[in-house]
PDB file of C-alpha atoms in Angstrom:
ATOM      1  CA  MET A   9     -15.420   7.843 -52.063  1.00 77.00           C
ATOM      2  CA  LYS A  10     -14.412   5.262 -49.235  1.00 77.00           C
ATOM      3  CA  LEU A  11     -13.639   3.043 -52.171  1.00 74.00           C
ATOM      4  CA  MET A  12     -11.430   5.410 -53.800  1.00 76.00           C
ATOM      5  CA  LYS A  13      -9.370   5.999 -50.715  1.00 73.00           C
ATOM      6  CA  ILE A  14      -8.832   2.138 -50.037  1.00 77.00           C
ATOM      7  CA  THR A  15      -7.637   1.906 -53.583  1.00 78.00           C
ATOM      8  CA  GLY A  16      -5.302   4.622 -53.253  1.00 70.00           C
ATOM      9  CA  VAL A  17      -3.863   3.410 -50.234  1.00 64.00           C
ATOM     10  CA  ILE A  18      -3.352  -0.113 -51.798  1.00 75.00           C
ATOM     11  CA  ALA A  19      -1.718   1.579 -54.844  1.00 67.00           C
ATOM     12  CA  VAL A  20       0.667   3.807 -52.783  1.00 67.00           C
ATOM     13  CA  ALA A  21       1.678   0.610 -50.813  1.00 63.00           C
ATOM     14  CA  LEU A  22       2.017  -1.193 -53.936  1.00 69.00           C
ATOM     15  CA  ILE A  23       4.324   1.508 -55.276  1.00 76.00           C
ATOM     16  CA  ILE A  24       6.449   1.738 -51.883  1.00 73.00           C
ATOM     17  CA  PHE A  25       6.717  -2.059 -52.163  1.00 65.00           C
ATOM     18  CA  VAL A  26       7.791  -2.308 -55.865  1.00 64.00           C
ATOM     19  CA  GLY A  27      10.225   0.473 -55.595  1.00 67.00           C
ATOM     20  CA  GLY A  28      11.881  -1.098 -52.547  1.00 67.00           C
ATOM     21  CA  TYR A  29      12.179  -4.391 -54.284  1.00 59.00           C
ATOM     22  CA  PHE A  30      14.004  -3.089 -57.194  1.00 61.00           C
ATOM     23  CA  THR A  31      16.165  -0.545 -55.139  1.00 62.00           C
ATOM     24  CA  GLY A  32      17.165  -3.391 -53.077  1.00 56.00           C
ATOM     25  CA  ASN A  33      18.045  -5.683 -56.059  1.00 54.00           C
ATOM     26  CA  ILE A  34      19.885  -2.764 -58.029  1.00 54.00           C
ATOM     27  CA  ASN A  35      21.999  -1.777 -54.892  1.00 53.00           C
ATOM     28  CA  ASN A  36      22.968  -5.438 -54.045  1.00 59.00           C
ATOM     29  CA  ASN A  37      26.599  -5.325 -54.623  1.00 64.00           C
ATOM     30  CA  GLU A  38      27.636  -8.452 -52.603  1.00 71.00           C
ATOM     31  CA  ALA A  39      29.935 -10.792 -54.207  1.00 73.00           C
ATOM     32  CA  SER A  40      29.250 -14.260 -55.261  1.00 86.00           C
ATOM     33  CA  ARG A  41      32.588 -15.249 -55.526  1.00 88.00           C
ATOM     34  CA  GLU A  42      35.648 -14.329 -53.633  1.00 91.00           C
ATOM     35  CA  ILE A  43      39.229 -15.430 -53.810  1.00 91.00           C
ATOM     36  CA  ARG A  44      41.322 -14.717 -50.731  1.00 92.00           C
ATOM     37  CA  ILE A  45      45.110 -14.967 -50.854  1.00 92.00           C
ATOM     38  CA  GLY A  46      46.731 -15.319 -47.417  1.00 92.00           C
ATOM     39  CA  TYR A  47      50.181 -15.545 -45.991  1.00 91.00           C
ATOM     40  CA  GLN A  48      51.217 -16.939 -42.692  1.00 88.00           C
ATOM     41  CA  ASP A  49      51.716 -14.385 -39.953  1.00 84.00           C
ATOM     42  CA  SER A  50      55.426 -14.060 -38.934  1.00 81.00           C
ATOM     43  CA  ASP A  51      54.829 -13.527 -35.363  1.00 87.00           C
ATOM     44  CA  ASN A  52      51.770 -16.061 -34.959  1.00 85.00           C
ATOM     45  CA  PRO A  53      52.490 -18.958 -37.419  1.00 78.00           C
ATOM     46  CA  SER A  54      48.836 -20.223 -36.832  1.00 82.00           C
ATOM     47  CA  GLN A  55      47.241 -16.971 -38.026  1.00 90.00           C
ATOM     48  CA  ILE A  56      46.599 -16.334 -41.708  1.00 90.00           C
ATOM     49  CA  ASP A  57      46.484 -12.922 -42.804  1.00 89.00           C
ATOM     50  CA  TYR A  58      44.496 -12.584 -46.086  1.00 89.00           C
ATOM     51  CA  LEU A  59      45.848  -9.519 -47.823  1.00 89.00           C
ATOM     52  CA  ASN A  60      44.675 -10.132 -51.234  1.00 90.00           C
ATOM     53  CA  VAL A  61      40.914 -10.299 -51.781  1.00 92.00           C
ATOM     54  CA  PHE A  62      39.397 -10.580 -55.267  1.00 91.00           C
ATOM     55  CA  LYS A  63      35.635 -10.075 -55.572  1.00 91.00           C
ATOM     56  CA  ASP A  64      33.661 -10.646 -58.903  1.00 86.00           C
ATOM     57  CA  THR A  65      31.957  -7.529 -58.491  1.00 88.00           C
ATOM     58  CA  GLU A  66      35.347  -5.659 -58.705  1.00 88.00           C
ATOM     59  CA  ASN A  67      37.556  -8.056 -60.496  1.00 86.00           C
ATOM     60  CA  GLN A  68      35.873 -10.368 -62.653  1.00 90.00           C
ATOM     61  CA  ALA A  69      38.481 -10.894 -65.273  1.00 92.00           C
ATOM     62  CA  ILE A  70      41.082 -11.960 -62.230  1.00 91.00           C
ATOM     63  CA  ILE A  71      38.336 -14.352 -60.884  1.00 90.00           C
ATOM     64  CA  ASP A  72      38.135 -15.810 -64.068  1.00 92.00           C
ATOM     65  CA  ASN A  73      41.279 -16.210 -64.849  1.00 91.00           C
ATOM     66  CA  LEU A  74      42.397 -17.596 -61.492  1.00 90.00           C
ATOM     67  CA  LEU A  75      39.495 -20.040 -61.524  1.00 89.00           C
ATOM     68  CA  MET A  76      40.611 -21.099 -65.098  1.00 90.00           C
ATOM     69  CA  ILE A  77      44.276 -21.573 -63.958  1.00 88.00           C
ATOM     70  CA  TYR A  78      42.967 -23.518 -60.797  1.00 87.00           C
ATOM     71  CA  LEU A  79      40.845 -25.926 -63.073  1.00 87.00           C
ATOM     72  CA  GLY A  80      43.668 -26.484 -65.330  1.00 86.00           C
ATOM     73  CA  LYS A  81      45.773 -28.065 -62.625  1.00 89.00           C
ATOM     74  CA  GLU A  82      47.146 -31.497 -63.077  1.00 91.00           C
ATOM     75  CA  LYS A  83      47.167 -34.173 -60.150  1.00 92.00           C
ATOM     76  CA  ILE A  84      50.488 -35.541 -58.887  1.00 93.00           C
ATOM     77  CA  LYS A  85      51.112 -38.277 -56.334  1.00 89.00           C
ATOM     78  CA  ASN A  86      54.538 -37.669 -54.708  1.00 87.00           C
ATOM     79  CA  VAL A  87      55.427 -34.236 -53.484  1.00 89.00           C
ATOM     80  CA  ASN A  88      58.500 -32.984 -51.866  1.00 88.00           C
ATOM     81  CA  ILE A  89      57.783 -29.870 -50.186  1.00 91.00           C
ATOM     82  CA  ASP A  90      57.416 -28.500 -46.631  1.00 89.00           C
ATOM     83  CA  LYS A  91      53.948 -29.213 -45.967  1.00 88.00           C
ATOM     84  CA  GLU A  92      53.503 -27.142 -42.875  1.00 87.00           C
ATOM     85  CA  ASN A  93      54.853 -23.895 -44.571  1.00 90.00           C
ATOM     86  CA  PRO A  94      53.245 -23.130 -47.752  1.00 93.00           C
ATOM     87  CA  ASP A  95      53.931 -19.939 -49.698  1.00 94.00           C
ATOM     88  CA  ILE A  96      50.565 -18.786 -49.947  1.00 94.00           C
ATOM     89  CA  TYR A  97      46.891 -19.946 -48.803  1.00 94.00           C
ATOM     90  CA  TYR A  98      44.103 -19.804 -51.338  1.00 93.00           C
ATOM     91  CA  LYS A  99      40.720 -20.055 -50.494  1.00 92.00           C
ATOM     92  CA  LEU A 100      37.435 -19.563 -52.925  1.00 91.00           C
ATOM     93  CA  ILE A 101      34.181 -18.580 -50.838  1.00 89.00           C
ATOM     94  CA  SER A 102      30.825 -17.652 -52.007  1.00 88.00           C
ATOM     95  CA  PRO A 103      29.947 -14.786 -49.307  1.00 86.00           C
ATOM     96  CA  ARG A 104      26.305 -14.973 -50.590  1.00 85.00           C
ATOM     97  CA  GLN A 105      25.873 -18.582 -49.537  1.00 82.00           C
ATOM     98  CA  SER A 106      28.547 -18.302 -46.827  1.00 81.00           C
ATOM     99  CA  VAL A 107      30.351 -21.286 -48.129  1.00 84.00           C
ATOM    100  CA  GLY A 108      34.028 -22.030 -48.699  1.00 84.00           C
ATOM    101  CA  LEU A 109      34.300 -23.797 -51.990  1.00 87.00           C
ATOM    102  CA  ILE A 110      38.027 -24.022 -52.245  1.00 87.00           C
ATOM    103  CA  ASP A 111      40.555 -24.404 -49.436  1.00 90.00           C
ATOM    104  CA  SER A 112      44.055 -24.866 -50.638  1.00 93.00           C
ATOM    105  CA  ARG A 113      47.701 -24.197 -50.015  1.00 94.00           C
ATOM    106  CA  VAL A 114      50.270 -23.286 -52.632  1.00 95.00           C
ATOM    107  CA  TRP A 115      54.084 -23.860 -52.744  1.00 95.00           C
ATOM    108  CA  PHE A 116      55.881 -22.158 -55.386  1.00 95.00           C
ATOM    109  CA  THR A 117      58.755 -24.251 -57.165  1.00 93.00           C
ATOM    110  CA  ASN A 118      61.262 -23.735 -59.905  1.00 92.00           C
ATOM    111  CA  ASP A 119      58.713 -25.524 -62.310  1.00 91.00           C
ATOM    112  CA  GLY A 120      55.917 -23.679 -61.311  1.00 93.00           C
ATOM    113  CA  ALA A 121      53.946 -24.354 -58.348  1.00 94.00           C
ATOM    114  CA  ILE A 122      52.255 -27.300 -56.237  1.00 95.00           C
ATOM    115  CA  ILE A 123      48.783 -26.711 -54.965  1.00 94.00           C
ATOM    116  CA  GLY A 124      47.772 -28.751 -51.868  1.00 94.00           C
ATOM    117  CA  GLU A 125      43.624 -29.126 -51.738  1.00 91.00           C
ATOM    118  CA  ARG A 126      42.036 -30.047 -48.485  1.00 87.00           C
ATOM    119  CA  SER A 127      39.862 -32.903 -49.711  1.00 83.00           C
ATOM    120  CA  GLY A 128      38.348 -33.943 -46.504  1.00 80.00           C
ATOM    121  CA  GLU A 129      37.327 -32.193 -43.039  1.00 80.00           C
ATOM    122  CA  GLY A 130      41.030 -31.439 -42.059  1.00 79.00           C
ATOM    123  CA  TRP A 131      44.461 -30.982 -43.465  1.00 83.00           C
ATOM    124  CA  ASP A 132      45.123 -34.620 -43.154  1.00 82.00           C
ATOM    125  CA  GLN A 133      43.239 -35.479 -46.243  1.00 87.00           C
ATOM    126  CA  VAL A 134      44.789 -33.451 -48.967  1.00 90.00           C
ATOM    127  CA  GLU A 135      45.419 -33.951 -52.714  1.00 92.00           C
ATOM    128  CA  TYR A 136      48.206 -32.307 -54.467  1.00 94.00           C
ATOM    129  CA  TYR A 137      48.375 -30.831 -58.161  1.00 95.00           C
ATOM    130  CA  LYS A 138      50.842 -28.926 -60.081  1.00 94.00           C
ATOM    131  CA  LEU A 139      50.688 -25.770 -62.118  1.00 94.00           C
ATOM    132  CA  ASP A 140      53.114 -24.771 -64.963  1.00 93.00           C
ATOM    133  CA  LYS A 141      55.555 -21.922 -65.109  1.00 94.00           C
ATOM    134  CA  ASN A 142      53.343 -19.562 -66.627  1.00 94.00           C
ATOM    135  CA  ASN A 143      50.414 -20.103 -64.588  1.00 93.00           C
ATOM    136  CA  ALA A 144      52.241 -19.813 -61.384  1.00 94.00           C
ATOM    137  CA  LYS A 145      54.023 -16.673 -62.980  1.00 94.00           C
ATOM    138  CA  TYR A 146      50.503 -15.301 -63.481  1.00 94.00           C
ATOM    139  CA  LEU A 147      49.267 -15.927 -59.970  1.00 93.00           C
ATOM    140  CA  LYS A 148      52.495 -14.423 -58.430  1.00 93.00           C
ATOM    141  CA  GLU A 149      52.211 -11.159 -60.590  1.00 93.00           C
ATOM    142  CA  THR A 150      48.353 -10.812 -59.729  1.00 92.00           C
ATOM    143  CA  ILE A 151      49.052 -11.200 -56.059  1.00 91.00           C
ATOM    144  CA  ASP A 152      52.230  -9.076 -56.104  1.00 89.00           C
ATOM    145  CA  TYR A 153      54.006 -12.120 -54.519  1.00 87.00           C
ATOM    146  CA  LYS A 154      57.622 -11.307 -53.099  1.00 77.00           C
ATOM    147  CA  GLU A 155      59.891 -14.291 -52.499  1.00 75.00           C
ATOM    148  CA  GLY A 156      61.163 -14.880 -49.294  1.00 59.00           C
TER     149      GLY A 156
END
């Protein structure tokens, strides 16, 4: 009789543990990738307001398209932009690992866009890339970018 009680308690504990484990896995909706598009605050230029946030749990197609566009950028040497005033700020983060993967700034031009990607600890080490008109257009449409 005592053995049956112990076995029953162990079985119930095991069922509760396994049930909780699977419920936790099913309900884990935390994004593994998140793209944030921000704008400089007009009243406080040192503040960035991230108005567009795309998560892979909600917008997988947008995440994939923006990553493909970003991966297709072409490196350039000389840029003629206002480096302190980008049109948008572009961040790719991994919320699960609490890590920033890409930190960049984007300037839209008549020929497409220029991306300044931070390659060091601060913004004094930046590599520049260009996007063609079609990719820049898709980016603008996706984030509902308004000129000026």
